[in-house]
């Protein structure tokens, strides 16, 4: 079937394009024999699972299979601590074996970091999200002890989180399948992507052969059906980007039948780590 092309010059109800911002608050963990990871209901923070059943509030939960890497004070270990719960929860206990007291941590655990103090990661320009599963992809973060609280850790997010909201009410997209959305950044704005390293003790992300890219794409792996009464959400990890204020960013929405495109001027200068930006 040939895809129909719709070009819009102003935002419609398909996407709320006036970019709103929320701070990603630190996540705390307390260590006794294990590590207790806690996520409070408010304010909004990201984790690995998204709970969209709270009247518009996205509850952020730990997933049953979550694992974190933990280092002792000398930074010579990459101990795997695993979540023992069988269902998603805002509070979870992570257990593992480590020589010495935990001093640094990161998420998600990767055995390739054994023997390394600069952990490795990858952020592709094309990412996936499942509305059914609500799993966040590429949610990298680092944790360090919280001052004045024995055994408590604060985790900071390496990237920003872009949240897309799509509502087809009153449009030709009702009953169509949502497949993807692409952001095209203004000319001269480069979006880092690909392989990277970052010191587990904290520091700047270093990109390895980052491509000169100016787009990010989110694919809905479960291709949810659009209707007149449900807002569909999707989440995309975005590296820090600056030089945006007053410039147009193009949003291209793809369904099984249509391609919808519009541009909107941004009223902020940057997408910063530890923030959520809603389109």
mmCIF file with all atom_site columns, N, CA, C and O in Angstrom, residues 131-178:
data_model
loop_
_atom_site.group_PDB
_atom_site.id
_atom_site.type_symbol
_atom_site.label_atom_id
_atom_site.label_alt_id
_atom_site.label_comp_id
_atom_site.label_asym_id
_atom_site.label_entity_id
_atom_site.label_seq_id
_atom_site.pdbx_PDB_ins_code
_atom_site.Cartn_x
_atom_site.Cartn_y
_atom_site.Cartn_z
_atom_site.occupancy
_atom_site.B_iso_or_equiv
_atom_site.pdbx_formal_charge
_atom_site.auth_seq_id
_atom_site.auth_comp_id
_atom_site.auth_asym_id
_atom_site.auth_atom_id
_atom_site.pdbx_PDB_model_num
ATOM 1   N N  . UNK A 1 131 ? 4.594   -0.051 23.757 1.00 0.00 ? 131 UNK A N  1
ATOM 2   C CA . UNK A 1 131 ? 3.521   0.449  24.606 1.00 0.00 ? 131 UNK A CA 1
ATOM 3   C C  . UNK A 1 131 ? 3.016   -0.649 25.526 1.00 0.00 ? 131 UNK A C  1
ATOM 4   O O  . UNK A 1 131 ? 2.675   -0.409 26.683 1.00 0.00 ? 131 UNK A O  1
ATOM 5   N N  . UNK A 1 132 ? 2.999   -1.871 25.036 1.00 0.00 ? 132 UNK A N  1
ATOM 6   C CA . UNK A 1 132 ? 2.491   -2.996 25.815 1.00 0.00 ? 132 UNK A CA 1
ATOM 7   C C  . UNK A 1 132 ? 3.385   -3.288 27.013 1.00 0.00 ? 132 UNK A C  1
ATOM 8   O O  . UNK A 1 132 ? 2.915   -3.478 28.138 1.00 0.00 ? 132 UNK A O  1
ATOM 9   N N  . UNK A 1 133 ? 4.707   -3.317 26.803 1.00 0.00 ? 133 UNK A N  1
ATOM 10  C CA . UNK A 1 133 ? 5.633   -3.667 27.870 1.00 0.00 ? 133 UNK A CA 1
ATOM 11  C C  . UNK A 1 133 ? 6.063   -2.466 28.702 1.00 0.00 ? 133 UNK A C  1
ATOM 12  O O  . UNK A 1 133 ? 6.382   -2.610 29.887 1.00 0.00 ? 133 UNK A O  1
ATOM 13  N N  . UNK A 1 134 ? 6.094   -1.283 28.105 1.00 0.00 ? 134 UNK A N  1
ATOM 14  C CA . UNK A 1 134 ? 6.490   -0.080 28.823 1.00 0.00 ? 134 UNK A CA 1
ATOM 15  C C  . UNK A 1 134 ? 7.931   -0.086 29.272 1.00 0.00 ? 134 UNK A C  1
ATOM 16  O O  . UNK A 1 134 ? 8.264   0.407  30.348 1.00 0.00 ? 134 UNK A O  1
ATOM 17  N N  . UNK A 1 135 ? 8.829   -0.644 28.454 1.00 0.00 ? 135 UNK A N  1
ATOM 18  C CA . UNK A 1 135 ? 10.244  -0.750 28.818 1.00 0.00 ? 135 UNK A CA 1
ATOM 19  C C  . UNK A 1 135 ? 11.017  0.420  28.225 1.00 0.00 ? 135 UNK A C  1
ATOM 20  O O  . UNK A 1 135 ? 10.941  0.690  27.021 1.00 0.00 ? 135 UNK A O  1
ATOM 21  N N  . UNK A 1 136 ? 11.783  1.123  29.061 1.00 0.00 ? 136 UNK A N  1
ATOM 22  C CA . UNK A 1 136 ? 12.638  2.198  28.582 1.00 0.00 ? 136 UNK A CA 1
ATOM 23  C C  . UNK A 1 136 ? 13.948  1.626  28.064 1.00 0.00 ? 136 UNK A C  1
ATOM 24  O O  . UNK A 1 136 ? 14.547  0.761  28.703 1.00 0.00 ? 136 UNK A O  1
ATOM 25  N N  . UNK A 1 137 ? 14.399  2.113  26.926 1.00 0.00 ? 137 UNK A N  1
ATOM 26  C CA . UNK A 1 137 ? 15.657  1.656  26.349 1.00 0.00 ? 137 UNK A CA 1
ATOM 27  C C  . UNK A 1 137 ? 16.751  2.699  26.583 1.00 0.00 ? 137 UNK A C  1
ATOM 28  O O  . UNK A 1 137 ? 16.471  3.899  26.650 1.00 0.00 ? 137 UNK A O  1
ATOM 29  N N  . UNK A 1 138 ? 17.975  2.215  26.741 1.00 0.00 ? 138 UNK A N  1
ATOM 30  C CA . UNK A 1 138 ? 19.165  3.079  26.798 1.00 0.00 ? 138 UNK A CA 1
ATOM 31  C C  . UNK A 1 138 ? 19.080  4.094  27.948 1.00 0.00 ? 138 UNK A C  1
ATOM 32  O O  . UNK A 1 138 ? 19.461  5.241  27.819 1.00 0.00 ? 138 UNK A O  1
ATOM 33  N N  . UNK A 1 139 ? 18.596  3.603  29.087 1.00 0.00 ? 139 UNK A N  1
ATOM 34  C CA . UNK A 1 139 ? 18.429  4.447  30.274 1.00 0.00 ? 139 UNK A CA 1
ATOM 35  C C  . UNK A 1 139 ? 19.684  4.338  31.140 1.00 0.00 ? 139 UNK A C  1
ATOM 36  O O  . UNK A 1 139 ? 19.662  3.802  32.244 1.00 0.00 ? 139 UNK A O  1
ATOM 37  N N  . UNK A 1 140 ? 20.795  4.856  30.636 1.00 0.00 ? 140 UNK A N  1
ATOM 38  C CA . UNK A 1 140 ? 22.072  4.758  31.347 1.00 0.00 ? 140 UNK A CA 1
ATOM 39  C C  . UNK A 1 140 ? 22.128  5.758  32.501 1.00 0.00 ? 140 UNK A C  1
ATOM 40  O O  . UNK A 1 140 ? 21.678  6.893  32.376 1.00 0.00 ? 140 UNK A O  1
ATOM 41  N N  . UNK A 1 141 ? 22.749  5.327  33.614 1.00 0.00 ? 141 UNK A N  1
ATOM 42  C CA . UNK A 1 141 ? 22.921  6.227  34.743 1.00 0.00 ? 141 UNK A CA 1
ATOM 43  C C  . UNK A 1 141 ? 24.059  5.769  35.635 1.00 0.00 ? 141 UNK A C  1
ATOM 44  O O  . UNK A 1 141 ? 24.446  4.593  35.609 1.00 0.00 ? 141 UNK A O  1
ATOM 45  N N  . UNK A 1 142 ? 24.591  6.716  36.415 1.00 0.00 ? 142 UNK A N  1
ATOM 46  C CA . UNK A 1 142 ? 25.672  6.444  37.351 1.00 0.00 ? 142 UNK A CA 1
ATOM 47  C C  . UNK A 1 142 ? 25.204  6.742  38.767 1.00 0.00 ? 142 UNK A C  1
ATOM 48  O O  . UNK A 1 142 ? 24.429  7.672  38.983 1.00 0.00 ? 142 UNK A O  1
ATOM 49  N N  . UNK A 1 143 ? 25.724  5.936  39.731 1.00 0.00 ? 143 UNK A N  1
ATOM 50  C CA . UNK A 1 143 ? 25.369  6.148  41.118 1.00 0.00 ? 143 UNK A CA 1
ATOM 51  C C  . UNK A 1 143 ? 26.590  6.335  42.003 1.00 0.00 ? 143 UNK A C  1
ATOM 52  O O  . UNK A 1 143 ? 27.597  5.641  41.844 1.00 0.00 ? 143 UNK A O  1
ATOM 53  N N  . UNK A 1 144 ? 26.509  7.294  42.932 1.00 0.00 ? 144 UNK A N  1
ATOM 54  C CA . UNK A 1 144 ? 27.589  7.549  43.896 1.00 0.00 ? 144 UNK A CA 1
ATOM 55  C C  . UNK A 1 144 ? 26.955  7.696  45.276 1.00 0.00 ? 144 UNK A C  1
ATOM 56  O O  . UNK A 1 144 ? 25.766  8.015  45.395 1.00 0.00 ? 144 UNK A O  1
ATOM 57  N N  . UNK A 1 145 ? 27.740  7.481  46.338 1.00 0.00 ? 145 UNK A N  1
ATOM 58  C CA . UNK A 1 145 ? 27.188  7.604  47.693 1.00 0.00 ? 145 UNK A CA 1
ATOM 59  C C  . UNK A 1 145 ? 26.627  8.996  47.949 1.00 0.00 ? 145 UNK A C  1
ATOM 60  O O  . UNK A 1 145 ? 27.205  10.007 47.538 1.00 0.00 ? 145 UNK A O  1
ATOM 61  N N  . UNK A 1 146 ? 25.522  9.027  48.662 1.00 0.00 ? 146 UNK A N  1
ATOM 62  C CA . UNK A 1 146 ? 24.916  10.303 49.024 1.00 0.00 ? 146 UNK A CA 1
ATOM 63  C C  . UNK A 1 146 ? 25.551  10.803 50.320 1.00 0.00 ? 146 UNK A C  1
ATOM 64  O O  . UNK A 1 146 ? 25.618  10.078 51.314 1.00 0.00 ? 146 UNK A O  1
ATOM 65  N N  . UNK A 1 147 ? 25.985  12.049 50.278 1.00 0.00 ? 147 UNK A N  1
ATOM 66  C CA . UNK A 1 147 ? 26.690  12.619 51.419 1.00 0.00 ? 147 UNK A CA 1
ATOM 67  C C  . UNK A 1 147 ? 25.796  12.630 52.659 1.00 0.00 ? 147 UNK A C  1
ATOM 68  O O  . UNK A 1 147 ? 24.639  13.055 52.617 1.00 0.00 ? 147 UNK A O  1
ATOM 69  N N  . UNK A 1 148 ? 26.353  12.144 53.755 1.00 0.00 ? 148 UNK A N  1
ATOM 70  C CA . UNK A 1 148 ? 25.651  12.192 55.026 1.00 0.00 ? 148 UNK A CA 1
ATOM 71  C C  . UNK A 1 148 ? 24.661  11.079 55.266 1.00 0.00 ? 148 UNK A C  1
ATOM 72  O O  . UNK A 1 148 ? 24.008  11.044 56.309 1.00 0.00 ? 148 UNK A O  1
ATOM 73  N N  . UNK A 1 149 ? 24.522  10.142 54.322 1.00 0.00 ? 149 UNK A N  1
ATOM 74  C CA . UNK A 1 149 ? 23.593  9.029  54.508 1.00 0.00 ? 149 UNK A CA 1
ATOM 75  C C  . UNK A 1 149 ? 24.326  7.722  54.231 1.00 0.00 ? 149 UNK A C  1
ATOM 76  O O  . UNK A 1 149 ? 24.650  7.413  53.089 1.00 0.00 ? 149 UNK A O  1
ATOM 77  N N  . UNK A 1 150 ? 24.587  6.969  55.274 1.00 0.00 ? 150 UNK A N  1
ATOM 78  C CA . UNK A 1 150 ? 25.324  5.727  55.164 1.00 0.00 ? 150 UNK A CA 1
ATOM 79  C C  . UNK A 1 150 ? 24.602  4.744  54.260 1.00 0.00 ? 150 UNK A C  1
ATOM 80  O O  . UNK A 1 150 ? 23.448  4.403  54.493 1.00 0.00 ? 150 UNK A O  1
ATOM 81  N N  . UNK A 1 151 ? 25.288  4.269  53.225 1.00 0.00 ? 151 UNK A N  1
ATOM 82  C CA . UNK A 1 151 ? 24.721  3.267  52.341 1.00 0.00 ? 151 UNK A CA 1
ATOM 83  C C  . UNK A 1 151 ? 23.761  3.781  51.299 1.00 0.00 ? 151 UNK A C  1
ATOM 84  O O  . UNK A 1 151 ? 23.205  2.996  50.539 1.00 0.00 ? 151 UNK A O  1
ATOM 85  N N  . UNK A 1 152 ? 23.511  5.087  51.250 1.00 0.00 ? 152 UNK A N  1
ATOM 86  C CA . UNK A 1 152 ? 22.583  5.634  50.258 1.00 0.00 ? 152 UNK A CA 1
ATOM 87  C C  . UNK A 1 152 ? 23.349  6.096  49.031 1.00 0.00 ? 152 UNK A C  1
ATOM 88  O O  . UNK A 1 152 ? 24.426  6.681  49.136 1.00 0.00 ? 152 UNK A O  1
ATOM 89  N N  . UNK A 1 153 ? 22.795  5.829  47.872 1.00 0.00 ? 153 UNK A N  1
ATOM 90  C CA . UNK A 1 153 ? 23.391  6.230  46.601 1.00 0.00 ? 153 UNK A CA 1
ATOM 91  C C  . UNK A 1 153 ? 22.449  7.153  45.847 1.00 0.00 ? 153 UNK A C  1
ATOM 92  O O  . UNK A 1 153 ? 21.235  7.022  45.935 1.00 0.00 ? 153 UNK A O  1
ATOM 93  N N  . UNK A 1 154 ? 23.028  8.074  45.080 1.00 0.00 ? 154 UNK A N  1
ATOM 94  C CA . UNK A 1 154 ? 22.264  8.930  44.178 1.00 0.00 ? 154 UNK A CA 1
ATOM 95  C C  . UNK A 1 154 ? 22.634  8.568  42.751 1.00 0.00 ? 154 UNK A C  1
ATOM 96  O O  . UNK A 1 154 ? 23.812  8.530  42.395 1.00 0.00 ? 154 UNK A O  1
ATOM 97  N N  . UNK A 1 155 ? 21.637  8.304  41.924 1.00 0.00 ? 155 UNK A N  1
ATOM 98  C CA . UNK A 1 155 ? 21.865  7.982  40.513 1.00 0.00 ? 155 UNK A CA 1
ATOM 99  C C  . UNK A 1 155 ? 21.493  9.173  39.648 1.00 0.00 ? 155 UNK A C  1
ATOM 100 O O  . UNK A 1 155 ? 20.418  9.756  39.801 1.00 0.00 ? 155 UNK A O  1
ATOM 101 N N  . UNK A 1 156 ? 22.376  9.519  38.720 1.00 0.00 ? 156 UNK A N  1
ATOM 102 C CA . UNK A 1 156 ? 22.108  10.570 37.740 1.00 0.00 ? 156 UNK A CA 1
ATOM 103 C C  . UNK A 1 156 ? 22.053  9.965  36.342 1.00 0.00 ? 156 UNK A C  1
ATOM 104 O O  . UNK A 1 156 ? 22.828  9.072  35.998 1.00 0.00 ? 156 UNK A O  1
ATOM 105 N N  . UNK A 1 157 ? 21.142  10.485 35.547 1.00 0.00 ? 157 UNK A N  1
ATOM 106 C CA . UNK A 1 157 ? 20.946  10.012 34.174 1.00 0.00 ? 157 UNK A CA 1
ATOM 107 C C  . UNK A 1 157 ? 21.972  10.648 33.245 1.00 0.00 ? 157 UNK A C  1
ATOM 108 O O  . UNK A 1 157 ? 22.231  11.849 33.315 1.00 0.00 ? 157 UNK A O  1
ATOM 109 N N  . UNK A 1 158 ? 22.524  9.849  32.362 1.00 0.00 ? 158 UNK A N  1
ATOM 110 C CA . UNK A 1 158 ? 23.490  10.368 31.393 1.00 0.00 ? 158 UNK A CA 1
ATOM 111 C C  . UNK A 1 158 ? 22.826  11.170 30.280 1.00 0.00 ? 158 UNK A C  1
ATOM 112 O O  . UNK A 1 158 ? 23.444  12.051 29.680 1.00 0.00 ? 158 UNK A O  1
ATOM 113 N N  . UNK A 1 159 ? 21.569  10.857 29.995 1.00 0.00 ? 159 UNK A N  1
ATOM 114 C CA . UNK A 1 159 ? 20.899  11.448 28.838 1.00 0.00 ? 159 UNK A CA 1
ATOM 115 C C  . UNK A 1 159 ? 19.583  12.099 29.241 1.00 0.00 ? 159 UNK A C  1
ATOM 116 O O  . UNK A 1 159 ? 19.073  11.897 30.350 1.00 0.00 ? 159 UNK A O  1
ATOM 117 N N  . UNK A 1 160 ? 19.039  12.872 28.317 1.00 0.00 ? 160 UNK A N  1
ATOM 118 C CA . UNK A 1 160 ? 17.691  13.391 28.456 1.00 0.00 ? 160 UNK A CA 1
ATOM 119 C C  . UNK A 1 160 ? 16.703  12.331 27.981 1.00 0.00 ? 160 UNK A C  1
ATOM 120 O O  . UNK A 1 160 ? 17.070  11.392 27.263 1.00 0.00 ? 160 UNK A O  1
ATOM 121 N N  . UNK A 1 161 ? 15.454  12.491 28.376 1.00 0.00 ? 161 UNK A N  1
ATOM 122 C CA . UNK A 1 161 ? 14.395  11.589 27.918 1.00 0.00 ? 161 UNK A CA 1
ATOM 123 C C  . UNK A 1 161 ? 13.358  12.407 27.173 1.00 0.00 ? 161 UNK A C  1
ATOM 124 O O  . UNK A 1 161 ? 12.819  13.386 27.713 1.00 0.00 ? 161 UNK A O  1
ATOM 125 N N  . UNK A 1 162 ? 13.097  12.044 25.924 1.00 0.00 ? 162 UNK A N  1
ATOM 126 C CA . UNK A 1 162 ? 12.061  12.705 25.124 1.00 0.00 ? 162 UNK A CA 1
ATOM 127 C C  . UNK A 1 162 ? 10.806  11.853 25.156 1.00 0.00 ? 162 UNK A C  1
ATOM 128 O O  . UNK A 1 162 ? 10.842  10.669 24.836 1.00 0.00 ? 162 UNK A O  1
ATOM 129 N N  . UNK A 1 163 ? 9.706   12.468 25.561 1.00 0.00 ? 163 UNK A N  1
ATOM 130 C CA . UNK A 1 163 ? 8.433   11.747 25.666 1.00 0.00 ? 163 UNK A CA 1
ATOM 131 C C  . UNK A 1 163 ? 7.480   12.263 24.592 1.00 0.00 ? 163 UNK A C  1
ATOM 132 O O  . UNK A 1 163 ? 7.204   13.457 24.511 1.00 0.00 ? 163 UNK A O  1
ATOM 133 N N  . UNK A 1 164 ? 6.971   11.365 23.772 1.00 0.00 ? 164 UNK A N  1
ATOM 134 C CA . UNK A 1 164 ? 6.043   11.712 22.700 1.00 0.00 ? 164 UNK A CA 1
ATOM 135 C C  . UNK A 1 164 ? 4.632   11.279 23.093 1.00 0.00 ? 164 UNK A C  1
ATOM 136 O O  . UNK A 1 164 ? 4.432   10.164 23.571 1.00 0.00 ? 164 UNK A O  1
ATOM 137 N N  . UNK A 1 165 ? 3.671   12.176 22.885 1.00 0.00 ? 165 UNK A N  1
ATOM 138 C CA . UNK A 1 165 ? 2.268   11.866 23.146 1.00 0.00 ? 165 UNK A CA 1
ATOM 139 C C  . UNK A 1 165 ? 1.495   12.029 21.843 1.00 0.00 ? 165 UNK A C  1
ATOM 140 O O  . UNK A 1 165 ? 1.555   13.081 21.195 1.00 0.00 ? 165 UNK A O  1
ATOM 141 N N  . UNK A 1 166 ? 0.779   11.002 21.449 1.00 0.00 ? 166 UNK A N  1
ATOM 142 C CA . UNK A 1 166 ? 0.084   10.987 20.161 1.00 0.00 ? 166 UNK A CA 1
ATOM 143 C C  . UNK A 1 166 ? -1.395  10.710 20.398 1.00 0.00 ? 166 UNK A C  1
ATOM 144 O O  . UNK A 1 166 ? -1.762  9.689  20.977 1.00 0.00 ? 166 UNK A O  1
ATOM 145 N N  . UNK A 1 167 ? -2.249  11.632 19.958 1.00 0.00 ? 167 UNK A N  1
ATOM 146 C CA . UNK A 1 167 ? -3.693  11.493 20.076 1.00 0.00 ? 167 UNK A CA 1
ATOM 147 C C  . UNK A 1 167 ? -4.322  11.733 18.710 1.00 0.00 ? 167 UNK A C  1
ATOM 148 O O  . UNK A 1 167 ? -4.143  12.809 18.128 1.00 0.00 ? 167 UNK A O  1
ATOM 149 N N  . UNK A 1 168 ? -5.045  10.764 18.190 1.00 0.00 ? 168 UNK A N  1
ATOM 150 C CA . UNK A 1 168 ? -5.575  10.840 16.826 1.00 0.00 ? 168 UNK A CA 1
ATOM 151 C C  . UNK A 1 168 ? -6.993  11.381 16.751 1.00 0.00 ? 168 UNK A C  1
ATOM 152 O O  . UNK A 1 168 ? -7.577  11.425 15.664 1.00 0.00 ? 168 UNK A O  1
ATOM 153 N N  . UNK A 1 169 ? -7.559  11.813 17.867 1.00 0.00 ? 169 UNK A N  1
ATOM 154 C CA . UNK A 1 169 ? -8.948  12.264 17.884 1.00 0.00 ? 169 UNK A CA 1
ATOM 155 C C  . UNK A 1 169 ? -9.185  13.366 16.847 1.00 0.00 ? 169 UNK A C  1
ATOM 156 O O  . UNK A 1 169 ? -8.458  14.344 16.776 1.00 0.00 ? 169 UNK A O  1
ATOM 157 N N  . UNK A 1 170 ? -10.218 13.171 16.034 1.00 0.00 ? 170 UNK A N  1
ATOM 158 C CA . UNK A 1 170 ? -10.586 14.165 15.040 1.00 0.00 ? 170 UNK A CA 1
ATOM 159 C C  . UNK A 1 170 ? -9.722  14.185 13.804 1.00 0.00 ? 170 UNK A C  1
ATOM 160 O O  . UNK A 1 170 ? -9.797  15.138 13.021 1.00 0.00 ? 170 UNK A O  1
ATOM 161 N N  . UNK A 1 171 ? -8.881  13.167 13.616 1.00 0.00 ? 171 UNK A N  1
ATOM 162 C CA . UNK A 1 171 ? -7.997  13.118 12.449 1.00 0.00 ? 171 UNK A CA 1
ATOM 163 C C  . UNK A 1 171 ? -8.244  11.853 11.631 1.00 0.00 ? 171 UNK A C  1
ATOM 164 O O  . UNK A 1 171 ? -8.944  10.934 12.065 1.00 0.00 ? 171 UNK A O  1
ATOM 165 N N  . UNK A 1 172 ? -7.605  11.811 10.469 1.00 0.00 ? 172 UNK A N  1
ATOM 166 C CA . UNK A 1 172 ? -7.729  10.639 9.597  1.00 0.00 ? 172 UNK A CA 1
ATOM 167 C C  . UNK A 1 172 ? -6.945  9.443  10.113 1.00 0.00 ? 172 UNK A C  1
ATOM 168 O O  . UNK A 1 172 ? -7.015  8.361  9.532  1.00 0.00 ? 172 UNK A O  1
ATOM 169 N N  . UNK A 1 173 ? -6.199  9.620  11.199 1.00 0.00 ? 173 UNK A N  1
ATOM 170 C CA . UNK A 1 173 ? -5.360  8.533  11.714 1.00 0.00 ? 173 UNK A CA 1
ATOM 171 C C  . UNK A 1 173 ? -6.090  7.570  12.629 1.00 0.00 ? 173 UNK A C  1
ATOM 172 O O  . UNK A 1 173 ? -5.515  6.566  13.049 1.00 0.00 ? 173 UNK A O  1
ATOM 173 N N  . UNK A 1 174 ? -7.342  7.858  12.946 1.00 0.00 ? 174 UNK A N  1
ATOM 174 C CA . UNK A 1 174 ? -8.106  6.957  13.810 1.00 0.00 ? 174 UNK A CA 1
ATOM 175 C C  . UNK A 1 174 ? -8.174  5.570  13.169 1.00 0.00 ? 174 UNK A C  1
ATOM 176 O O  . UNK A 1 174 ? -8.440  5.433  11.971 1.00 0.00 ? 174 UNK A O  1
ATOM 177 N N  . UNK A 1 175 ? -7.890  4.543  13.960 1.00 0.00 ? 175 UNK A N  1
ATOM 178 C CA . UNK A 1 175 ? -7.869  3.121  13.561 1.00 0.00 ? 175 UNK A CA 1
ATOM 179 C C  . UNK A 1 175 ? -6.639  2.746  12.743 1.00 0.00 ? 175 UNK A C  1
ATOM 180 O O  . UNK A 1 175 ? -6.534  1.603  12.280 1.00 0.00 ? 175 UNK A O  1
ATOM 181 N N  . UNK A 1 176 ? -5.713  3.690  12.566 1.00 0.00 ? 176 UNK A N  1
ATOM 182 C CA . UNK A 1 176 ? -4.463  3.380  11.880 1.00 0.00 ? 176 UNK A CA 1
ATOM 183 C C  . UNK A 1 176 ? -3.438  2.870  12.903 1.00 0.00 ? 176 UNK A C  1
ATOM 184 O O  . UNK A 1 176 ? -3.593  3.037  14.114 1.00 0.00 ? 176 UNK A O  1
ATOM 185 N N  . UNK A 1 177 ? -2.377  2.245  12.428 1.00 0.00 ? 177 UNK A N  1
ATOM 186 C CA . UNK A 1 177 ? -1.319  1.717  13.282 1.00 0.00 ? 177 UNK A CA 1
ATOM 187 C C  . UNK A 1 177 ? -0.162  2.706  13.367 1.00 0.00 ? 177 UNK A C  1
ATOM 188 O O  . UNK A 1 177 ? 0.366   3.148  12.353 1.00 0.00 ? 177 UNK A O  1
ATOM 189 N N  . UNK A 1 178 ? 0.240   3.042  14.599 1.00 0.00 ? 178 UNK A N  1
ATOM 190 C CA . UNK A 1 178 ? 1.367   3.942  14.811 1.00 0.00 ? 178 UNK A CA 1
ATOM 191 C C  . UNK A 1 178 ? 2.670   3.162  14.699 1.00 0.00 ? 178 UNK A C  1
ATOM 192 O O  . UNK A 1 178 ? 2.857   2.142  15.368 1.00 0.00 ? 178 UNK A O  1
#
